PDB file of N, CA and C in Angstrom:
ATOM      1  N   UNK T  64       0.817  -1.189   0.000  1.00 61.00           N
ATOM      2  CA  UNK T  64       0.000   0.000   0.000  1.00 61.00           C
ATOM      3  C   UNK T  64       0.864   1.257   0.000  1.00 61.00           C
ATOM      4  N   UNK T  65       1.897   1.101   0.797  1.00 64.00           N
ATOM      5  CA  UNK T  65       2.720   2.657   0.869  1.00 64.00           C
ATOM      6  C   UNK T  65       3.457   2.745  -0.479  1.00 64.00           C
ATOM      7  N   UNK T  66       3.643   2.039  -1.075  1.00 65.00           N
ATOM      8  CA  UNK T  66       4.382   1.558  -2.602  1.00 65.00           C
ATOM      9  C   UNK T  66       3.567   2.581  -3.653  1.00 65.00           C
ATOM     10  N   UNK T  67       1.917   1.634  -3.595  1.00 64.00           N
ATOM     11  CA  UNK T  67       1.024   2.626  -4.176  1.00 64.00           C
ATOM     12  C   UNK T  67       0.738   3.780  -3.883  1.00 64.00           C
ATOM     13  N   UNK T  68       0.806   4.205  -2.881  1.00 67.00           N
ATOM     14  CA  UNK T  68       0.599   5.930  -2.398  1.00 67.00           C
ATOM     15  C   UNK T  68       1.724   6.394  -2.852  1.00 67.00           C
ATOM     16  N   UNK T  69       3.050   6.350  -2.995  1.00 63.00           N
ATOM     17  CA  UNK T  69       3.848   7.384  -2.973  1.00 63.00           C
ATOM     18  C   UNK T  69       3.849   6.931  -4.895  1.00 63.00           C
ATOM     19  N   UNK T  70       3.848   6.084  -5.579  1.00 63.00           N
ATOM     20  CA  UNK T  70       3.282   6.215  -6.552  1.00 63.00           C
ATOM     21  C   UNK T  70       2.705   7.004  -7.079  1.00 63.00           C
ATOM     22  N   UNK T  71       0.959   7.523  -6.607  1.00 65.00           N
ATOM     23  CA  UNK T  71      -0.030   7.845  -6.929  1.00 65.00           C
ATOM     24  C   UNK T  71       0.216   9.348  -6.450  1.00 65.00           C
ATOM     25  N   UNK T  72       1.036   9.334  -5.573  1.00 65.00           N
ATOM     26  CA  UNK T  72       1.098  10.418  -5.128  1.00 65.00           C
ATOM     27  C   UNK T  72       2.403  11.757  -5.361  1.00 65.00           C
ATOM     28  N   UNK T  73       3.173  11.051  -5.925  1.00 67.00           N
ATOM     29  CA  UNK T  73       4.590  11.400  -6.685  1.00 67.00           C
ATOM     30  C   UNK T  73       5.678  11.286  -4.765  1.00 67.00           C
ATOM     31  N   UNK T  74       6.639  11.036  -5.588  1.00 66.00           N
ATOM     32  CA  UNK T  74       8.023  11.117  -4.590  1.00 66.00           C
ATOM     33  C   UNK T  74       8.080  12.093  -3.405  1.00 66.00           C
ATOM     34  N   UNK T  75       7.223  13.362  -3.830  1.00 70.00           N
ATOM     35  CA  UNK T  75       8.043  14.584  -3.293  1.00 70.00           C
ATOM     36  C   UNK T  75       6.857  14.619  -1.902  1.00 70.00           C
ATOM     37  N   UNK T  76       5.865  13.806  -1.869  1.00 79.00           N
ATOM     38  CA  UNK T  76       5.032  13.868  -0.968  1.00 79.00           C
ATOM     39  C   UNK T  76       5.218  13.109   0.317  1.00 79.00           C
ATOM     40  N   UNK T  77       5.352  13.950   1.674  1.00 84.00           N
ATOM     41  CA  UNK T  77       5.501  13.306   2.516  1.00 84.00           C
ATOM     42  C   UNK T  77       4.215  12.439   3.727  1.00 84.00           C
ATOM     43  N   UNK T  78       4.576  11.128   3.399  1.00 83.00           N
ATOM     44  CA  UNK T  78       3.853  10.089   4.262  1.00 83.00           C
ATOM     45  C   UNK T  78       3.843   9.878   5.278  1.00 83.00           C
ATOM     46  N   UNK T  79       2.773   9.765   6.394  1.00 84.00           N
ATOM     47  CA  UNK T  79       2.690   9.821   7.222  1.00 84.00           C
ATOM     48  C   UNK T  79       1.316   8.556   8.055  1.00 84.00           C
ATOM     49  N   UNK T  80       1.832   7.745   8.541  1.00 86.00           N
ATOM     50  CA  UNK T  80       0.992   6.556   9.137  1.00 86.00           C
ATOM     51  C   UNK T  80       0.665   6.911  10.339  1.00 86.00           C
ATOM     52  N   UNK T  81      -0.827   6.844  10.549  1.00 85.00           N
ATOM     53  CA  UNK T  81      -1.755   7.534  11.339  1.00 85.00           C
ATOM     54  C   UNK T  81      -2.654   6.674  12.181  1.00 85.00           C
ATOM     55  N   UNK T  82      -3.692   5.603  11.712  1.00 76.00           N
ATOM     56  CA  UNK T  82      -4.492   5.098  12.541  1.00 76.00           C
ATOM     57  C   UNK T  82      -5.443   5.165  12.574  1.00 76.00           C
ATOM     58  N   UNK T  83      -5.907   6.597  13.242  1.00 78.00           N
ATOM     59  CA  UNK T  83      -7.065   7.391  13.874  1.00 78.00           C
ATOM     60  C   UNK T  83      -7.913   7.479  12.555  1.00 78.00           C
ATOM     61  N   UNK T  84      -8.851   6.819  11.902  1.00 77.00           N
ATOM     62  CA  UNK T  84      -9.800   6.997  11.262  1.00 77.00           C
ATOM     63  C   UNK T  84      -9.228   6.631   9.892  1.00 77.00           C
ATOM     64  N   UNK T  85      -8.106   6.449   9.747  1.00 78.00           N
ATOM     65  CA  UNK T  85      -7.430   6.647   8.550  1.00 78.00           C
ATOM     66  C   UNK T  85      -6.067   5.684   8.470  1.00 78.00           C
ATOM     67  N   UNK T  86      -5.643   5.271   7.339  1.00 86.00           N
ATOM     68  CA  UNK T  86      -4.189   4.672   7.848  1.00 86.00           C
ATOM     69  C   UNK T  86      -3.047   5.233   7.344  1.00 86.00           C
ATOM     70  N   UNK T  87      -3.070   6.530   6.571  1.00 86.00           N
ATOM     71  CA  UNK T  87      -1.969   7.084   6.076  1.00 86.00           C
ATOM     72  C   UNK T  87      -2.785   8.747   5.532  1.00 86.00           C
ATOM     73  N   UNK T  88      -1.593   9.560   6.049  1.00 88.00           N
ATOM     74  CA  UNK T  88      -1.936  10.790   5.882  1.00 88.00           C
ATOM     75  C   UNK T  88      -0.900  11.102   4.512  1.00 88.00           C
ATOM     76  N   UNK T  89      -1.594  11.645   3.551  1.00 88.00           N
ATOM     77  CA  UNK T  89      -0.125  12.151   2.890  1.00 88.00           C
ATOM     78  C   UNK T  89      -0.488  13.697   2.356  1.00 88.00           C
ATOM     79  N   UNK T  90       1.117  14.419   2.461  1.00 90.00           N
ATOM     80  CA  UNK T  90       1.094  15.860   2.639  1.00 90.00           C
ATOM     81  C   UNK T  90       2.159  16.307   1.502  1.00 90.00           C
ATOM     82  N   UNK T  91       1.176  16.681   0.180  1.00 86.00           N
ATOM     83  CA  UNK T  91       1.993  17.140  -0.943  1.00 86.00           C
ATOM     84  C   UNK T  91       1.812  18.662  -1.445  1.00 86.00           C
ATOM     85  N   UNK T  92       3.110  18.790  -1.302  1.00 86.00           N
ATOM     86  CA  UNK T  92       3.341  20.707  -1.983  1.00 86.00           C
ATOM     87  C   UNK T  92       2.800  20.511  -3.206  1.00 86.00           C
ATOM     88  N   UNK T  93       1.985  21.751  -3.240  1.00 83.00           N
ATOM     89  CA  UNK T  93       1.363  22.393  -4.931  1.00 83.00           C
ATOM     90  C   UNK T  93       2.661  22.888  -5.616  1.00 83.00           C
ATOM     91  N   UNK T  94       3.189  22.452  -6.436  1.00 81.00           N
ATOM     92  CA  UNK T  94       4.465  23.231  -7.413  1.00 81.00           C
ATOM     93  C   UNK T  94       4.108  23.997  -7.729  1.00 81.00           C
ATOM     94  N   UNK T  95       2.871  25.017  -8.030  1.00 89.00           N
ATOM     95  CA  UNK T  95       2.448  26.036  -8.729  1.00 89.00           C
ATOM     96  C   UNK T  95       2.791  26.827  -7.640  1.00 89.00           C
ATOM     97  N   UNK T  96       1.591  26.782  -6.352  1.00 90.00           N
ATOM     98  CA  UNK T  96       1.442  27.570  -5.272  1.00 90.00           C
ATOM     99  C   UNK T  96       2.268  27.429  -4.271  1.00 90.00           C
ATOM    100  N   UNK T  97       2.449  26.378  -3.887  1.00 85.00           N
ATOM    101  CA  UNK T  97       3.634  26.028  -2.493  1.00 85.00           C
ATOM    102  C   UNK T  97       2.517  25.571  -1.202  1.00 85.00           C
ATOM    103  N   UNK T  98       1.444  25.708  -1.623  1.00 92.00           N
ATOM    104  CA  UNK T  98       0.598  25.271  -0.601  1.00 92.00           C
ATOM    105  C   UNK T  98       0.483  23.503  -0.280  1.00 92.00           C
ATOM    106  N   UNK T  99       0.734  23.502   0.593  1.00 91.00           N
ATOM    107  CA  UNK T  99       0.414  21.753   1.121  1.00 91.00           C
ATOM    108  C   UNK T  99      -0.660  21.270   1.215  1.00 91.00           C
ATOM    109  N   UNK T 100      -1.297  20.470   0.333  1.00 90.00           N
ATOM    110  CA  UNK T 100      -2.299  19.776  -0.017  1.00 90.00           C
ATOM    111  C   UNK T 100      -2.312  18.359   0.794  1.00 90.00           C
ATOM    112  N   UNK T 101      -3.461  18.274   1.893  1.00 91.00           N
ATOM    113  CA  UNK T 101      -3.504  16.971   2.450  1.00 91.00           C
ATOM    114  C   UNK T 101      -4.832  15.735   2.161  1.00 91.00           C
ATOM    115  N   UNK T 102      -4.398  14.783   2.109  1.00 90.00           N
ATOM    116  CA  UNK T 102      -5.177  13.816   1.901  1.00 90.00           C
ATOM    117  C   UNK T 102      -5.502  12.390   2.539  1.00 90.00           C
ATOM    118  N   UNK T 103      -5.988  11.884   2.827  1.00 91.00           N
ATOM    119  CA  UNK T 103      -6.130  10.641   3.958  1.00 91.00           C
ATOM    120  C   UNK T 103      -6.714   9.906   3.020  1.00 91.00           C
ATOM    121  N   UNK T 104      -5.940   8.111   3.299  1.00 89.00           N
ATOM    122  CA  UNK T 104      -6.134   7.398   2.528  1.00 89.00           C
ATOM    123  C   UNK T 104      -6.302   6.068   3.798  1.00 89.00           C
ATOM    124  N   UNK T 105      -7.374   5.040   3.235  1.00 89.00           N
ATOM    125  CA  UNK T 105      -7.829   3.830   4.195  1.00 89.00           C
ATOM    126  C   UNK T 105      -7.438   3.045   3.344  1.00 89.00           C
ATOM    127  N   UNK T 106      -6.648   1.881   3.730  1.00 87.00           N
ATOM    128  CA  UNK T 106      -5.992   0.593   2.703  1.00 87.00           C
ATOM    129  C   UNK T 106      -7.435  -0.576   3.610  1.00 87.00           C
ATOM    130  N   UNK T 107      -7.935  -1.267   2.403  1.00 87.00           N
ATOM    131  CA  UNK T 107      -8.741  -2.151   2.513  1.00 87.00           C
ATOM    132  C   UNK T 107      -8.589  -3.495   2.134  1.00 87.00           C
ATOM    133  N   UNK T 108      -8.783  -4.259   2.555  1.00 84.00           N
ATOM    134  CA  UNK T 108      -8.713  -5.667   1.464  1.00 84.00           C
ATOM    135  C   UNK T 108      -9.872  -6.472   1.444  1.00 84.00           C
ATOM    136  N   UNK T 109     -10.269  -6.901   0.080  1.00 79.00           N
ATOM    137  CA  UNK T 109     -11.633  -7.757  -0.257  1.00 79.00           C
ATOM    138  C   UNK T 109     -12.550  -6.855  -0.365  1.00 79.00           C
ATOM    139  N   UNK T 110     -13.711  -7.241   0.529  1.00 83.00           N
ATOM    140  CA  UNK T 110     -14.884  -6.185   0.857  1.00 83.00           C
ATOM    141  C   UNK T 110     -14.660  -5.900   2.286  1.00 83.00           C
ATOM    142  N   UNK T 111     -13.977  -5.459   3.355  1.00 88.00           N
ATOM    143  CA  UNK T 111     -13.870  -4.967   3.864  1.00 88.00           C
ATOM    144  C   UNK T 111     -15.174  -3.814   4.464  1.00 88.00           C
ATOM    145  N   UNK T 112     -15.516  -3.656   5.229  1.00 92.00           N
ATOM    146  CA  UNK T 112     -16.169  -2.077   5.286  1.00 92.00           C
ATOM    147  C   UNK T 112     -15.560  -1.250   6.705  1.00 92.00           C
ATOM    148  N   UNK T 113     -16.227  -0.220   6.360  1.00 91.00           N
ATOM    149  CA  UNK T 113     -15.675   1.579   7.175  1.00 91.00           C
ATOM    150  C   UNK T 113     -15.796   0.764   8.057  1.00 91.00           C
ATOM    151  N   UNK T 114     -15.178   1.200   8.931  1.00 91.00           N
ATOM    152  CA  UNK T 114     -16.007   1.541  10.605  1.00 91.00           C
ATOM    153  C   UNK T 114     -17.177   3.029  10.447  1.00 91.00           C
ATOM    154  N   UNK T 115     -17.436   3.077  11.781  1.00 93.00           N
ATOM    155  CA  UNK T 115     -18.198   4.212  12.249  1.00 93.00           C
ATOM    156  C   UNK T 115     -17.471   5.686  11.748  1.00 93.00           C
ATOM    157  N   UNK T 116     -16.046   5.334  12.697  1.00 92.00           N
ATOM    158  CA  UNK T 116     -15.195   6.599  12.904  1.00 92.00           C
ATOM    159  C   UNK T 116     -14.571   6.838  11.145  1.00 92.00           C
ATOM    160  N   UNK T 117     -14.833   5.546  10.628  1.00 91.00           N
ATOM    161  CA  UNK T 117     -14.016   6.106   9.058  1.00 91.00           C
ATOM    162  C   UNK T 117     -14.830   6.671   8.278  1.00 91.00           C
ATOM    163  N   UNK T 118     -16.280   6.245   8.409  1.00 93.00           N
ATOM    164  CA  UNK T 118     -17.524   6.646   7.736  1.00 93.00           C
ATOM    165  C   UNK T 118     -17.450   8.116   7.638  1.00 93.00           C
ATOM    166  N   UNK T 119     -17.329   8.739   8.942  1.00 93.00           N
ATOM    167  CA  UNK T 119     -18.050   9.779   9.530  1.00 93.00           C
ATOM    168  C   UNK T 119     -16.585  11.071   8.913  1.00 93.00           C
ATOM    169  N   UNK T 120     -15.818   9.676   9.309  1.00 92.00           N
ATOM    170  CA  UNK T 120     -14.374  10.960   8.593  1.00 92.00           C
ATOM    171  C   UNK T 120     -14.626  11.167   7.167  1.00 92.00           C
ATOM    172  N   UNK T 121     -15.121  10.266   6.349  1.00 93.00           N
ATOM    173  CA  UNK T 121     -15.107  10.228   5.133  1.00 93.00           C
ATOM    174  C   UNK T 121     -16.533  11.380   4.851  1.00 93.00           C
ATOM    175  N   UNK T 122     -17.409  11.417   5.581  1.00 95.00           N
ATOM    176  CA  UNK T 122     -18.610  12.267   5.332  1.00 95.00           C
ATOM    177  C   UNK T 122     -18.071  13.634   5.590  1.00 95.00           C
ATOM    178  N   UNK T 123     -17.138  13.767   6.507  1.00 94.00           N
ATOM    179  CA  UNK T 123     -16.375  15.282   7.053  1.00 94.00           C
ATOM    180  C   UNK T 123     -15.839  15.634   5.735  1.00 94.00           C
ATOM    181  N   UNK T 124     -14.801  14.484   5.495  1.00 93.00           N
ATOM    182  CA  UNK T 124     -13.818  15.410   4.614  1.00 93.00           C
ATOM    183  C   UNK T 124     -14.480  15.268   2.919  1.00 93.00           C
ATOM    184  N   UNK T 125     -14.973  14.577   2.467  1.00 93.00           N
ATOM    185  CA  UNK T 125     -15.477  14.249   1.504  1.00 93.00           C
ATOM    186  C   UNK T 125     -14.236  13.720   0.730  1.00 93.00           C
ATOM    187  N   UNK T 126     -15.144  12.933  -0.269  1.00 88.00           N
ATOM    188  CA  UNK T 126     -14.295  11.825  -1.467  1.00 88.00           C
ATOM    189  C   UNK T 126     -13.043  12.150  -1.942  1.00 88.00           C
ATOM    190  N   UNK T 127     -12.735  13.522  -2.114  1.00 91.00           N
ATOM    191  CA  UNK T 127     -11.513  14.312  -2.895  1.00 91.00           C
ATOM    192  C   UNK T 127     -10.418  14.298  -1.935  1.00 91.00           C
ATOM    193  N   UNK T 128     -10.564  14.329  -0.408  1.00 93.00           N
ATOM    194  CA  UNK T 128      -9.905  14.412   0.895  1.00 93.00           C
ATOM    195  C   UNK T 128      -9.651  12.578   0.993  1.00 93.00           C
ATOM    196  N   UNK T 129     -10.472  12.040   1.098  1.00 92.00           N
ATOM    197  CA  UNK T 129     -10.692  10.712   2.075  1.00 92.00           C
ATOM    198  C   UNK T 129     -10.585   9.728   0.870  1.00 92.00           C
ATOM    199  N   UNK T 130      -9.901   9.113   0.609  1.00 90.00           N
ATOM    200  CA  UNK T 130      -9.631   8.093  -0.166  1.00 90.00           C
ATOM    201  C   UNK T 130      -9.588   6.395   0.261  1.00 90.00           C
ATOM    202  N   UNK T 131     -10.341   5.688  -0.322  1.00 90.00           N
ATOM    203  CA  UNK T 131     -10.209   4.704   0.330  1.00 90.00           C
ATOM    204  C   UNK T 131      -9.658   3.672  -0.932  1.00 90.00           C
ATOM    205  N   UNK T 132      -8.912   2.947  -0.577  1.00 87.00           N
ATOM    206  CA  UNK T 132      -8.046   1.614  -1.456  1.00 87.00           C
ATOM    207  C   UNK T 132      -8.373   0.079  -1.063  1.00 87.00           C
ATOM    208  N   UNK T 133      -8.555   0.185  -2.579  1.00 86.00           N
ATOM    209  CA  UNK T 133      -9.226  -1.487  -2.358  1.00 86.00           C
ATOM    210  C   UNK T 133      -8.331  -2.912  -2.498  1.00 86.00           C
ATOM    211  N   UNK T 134      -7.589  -3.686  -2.009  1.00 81.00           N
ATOM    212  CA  UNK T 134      -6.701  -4.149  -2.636  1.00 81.00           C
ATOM    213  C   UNK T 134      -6.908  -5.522  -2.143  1.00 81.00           C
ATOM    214  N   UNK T 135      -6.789  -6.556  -3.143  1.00 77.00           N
ATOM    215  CA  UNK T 135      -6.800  -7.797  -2.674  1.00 77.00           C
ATOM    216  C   UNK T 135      -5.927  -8.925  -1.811  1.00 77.00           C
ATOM    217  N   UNK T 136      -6.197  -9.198  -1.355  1.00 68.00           N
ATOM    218  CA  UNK T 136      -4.938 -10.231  -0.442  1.00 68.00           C
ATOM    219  C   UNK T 136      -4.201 -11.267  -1.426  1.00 68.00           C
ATOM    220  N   UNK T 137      -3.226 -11.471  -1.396  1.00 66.00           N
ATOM    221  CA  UNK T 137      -2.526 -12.628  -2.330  1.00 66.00           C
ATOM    222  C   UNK T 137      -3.578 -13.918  -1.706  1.00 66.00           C
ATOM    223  N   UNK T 138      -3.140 -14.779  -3.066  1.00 64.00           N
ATOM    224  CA  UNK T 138      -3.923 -15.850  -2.916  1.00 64.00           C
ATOM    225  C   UNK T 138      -3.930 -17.091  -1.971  1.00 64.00           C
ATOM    226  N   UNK T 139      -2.211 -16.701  -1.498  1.00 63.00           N
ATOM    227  CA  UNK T 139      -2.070 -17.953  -0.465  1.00 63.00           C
ATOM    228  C   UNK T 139      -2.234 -17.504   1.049  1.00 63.00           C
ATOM    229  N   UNK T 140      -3.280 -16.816   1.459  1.00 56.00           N
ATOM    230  CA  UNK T 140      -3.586 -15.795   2.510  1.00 56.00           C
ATOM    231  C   UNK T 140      -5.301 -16.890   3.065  1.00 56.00           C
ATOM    232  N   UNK T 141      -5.900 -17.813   1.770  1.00 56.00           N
ATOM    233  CA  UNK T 141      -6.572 -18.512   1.964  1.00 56.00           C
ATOM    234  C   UNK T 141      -6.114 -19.535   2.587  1.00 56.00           C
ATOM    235  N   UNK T 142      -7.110 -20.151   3.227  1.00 56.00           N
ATOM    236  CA  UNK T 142      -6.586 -22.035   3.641  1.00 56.00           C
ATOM    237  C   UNK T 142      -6.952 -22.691   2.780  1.00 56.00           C
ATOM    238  N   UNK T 143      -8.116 -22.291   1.720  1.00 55.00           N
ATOM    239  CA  UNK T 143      -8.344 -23.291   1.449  1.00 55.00           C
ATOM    240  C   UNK T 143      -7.906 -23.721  -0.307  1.00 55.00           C
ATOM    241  N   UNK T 144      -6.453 -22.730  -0.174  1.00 53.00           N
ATOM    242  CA  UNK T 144      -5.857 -23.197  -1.179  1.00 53.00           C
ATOM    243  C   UNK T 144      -4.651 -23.666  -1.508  1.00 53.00           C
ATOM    244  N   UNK T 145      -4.206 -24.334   0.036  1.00 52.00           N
ATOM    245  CA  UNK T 145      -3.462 -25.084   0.552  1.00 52.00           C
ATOM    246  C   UNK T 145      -4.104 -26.601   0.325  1.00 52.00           C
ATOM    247  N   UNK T 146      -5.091 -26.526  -0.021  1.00 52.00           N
ATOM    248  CA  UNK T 146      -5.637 -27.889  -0.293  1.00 52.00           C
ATOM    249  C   UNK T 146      -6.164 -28.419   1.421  1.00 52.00           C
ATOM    250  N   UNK T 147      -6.152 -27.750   2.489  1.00 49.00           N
ATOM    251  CA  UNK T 147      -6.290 -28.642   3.195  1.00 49.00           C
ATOM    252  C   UNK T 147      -8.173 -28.627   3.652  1.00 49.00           C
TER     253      UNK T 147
END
């Protein structure tokens, strides 16, 4: 997940692992303006859902702020494809 954020997010943005409603804060300078643009991102896997407290963050800050990532678990994370 931090692979994909600083990806998505270019190099120059600094990451920050958080917790509280969220699991990564990241804080990128505008090259135009110089202003620091922040954004909160929730790493998910499968179907997963919010909590309460992520919901409610996500209703605060809205979609453009609050990002949520969907990502699947590798496949040998199952049992039951160990055959057993």
């Amino acid at each position: 997940a931090k692979i994909h954020l600083m990806q998505t997010e270019g190099f120059a943005a600094r990451l920050t692992r958080t917790g509280k409603g969220d699991d990564y804060r990241v804080d990128r300078p505008d090259i135009y303006t110089g202003k620091v643009e922040t954004r909160y991102y929730e790493v998910k896997t499968g179907d997963a859902k919010l909590s309460e407290l992520q919901r409610a963050k996500q209703q605060k800050l809205g979609s453009k702020k609050y990002k949520v990532i969907r990502e699947d678990p590798p496949p040998f994370m199952y049992e039951d494809t160990w055959g057993f």
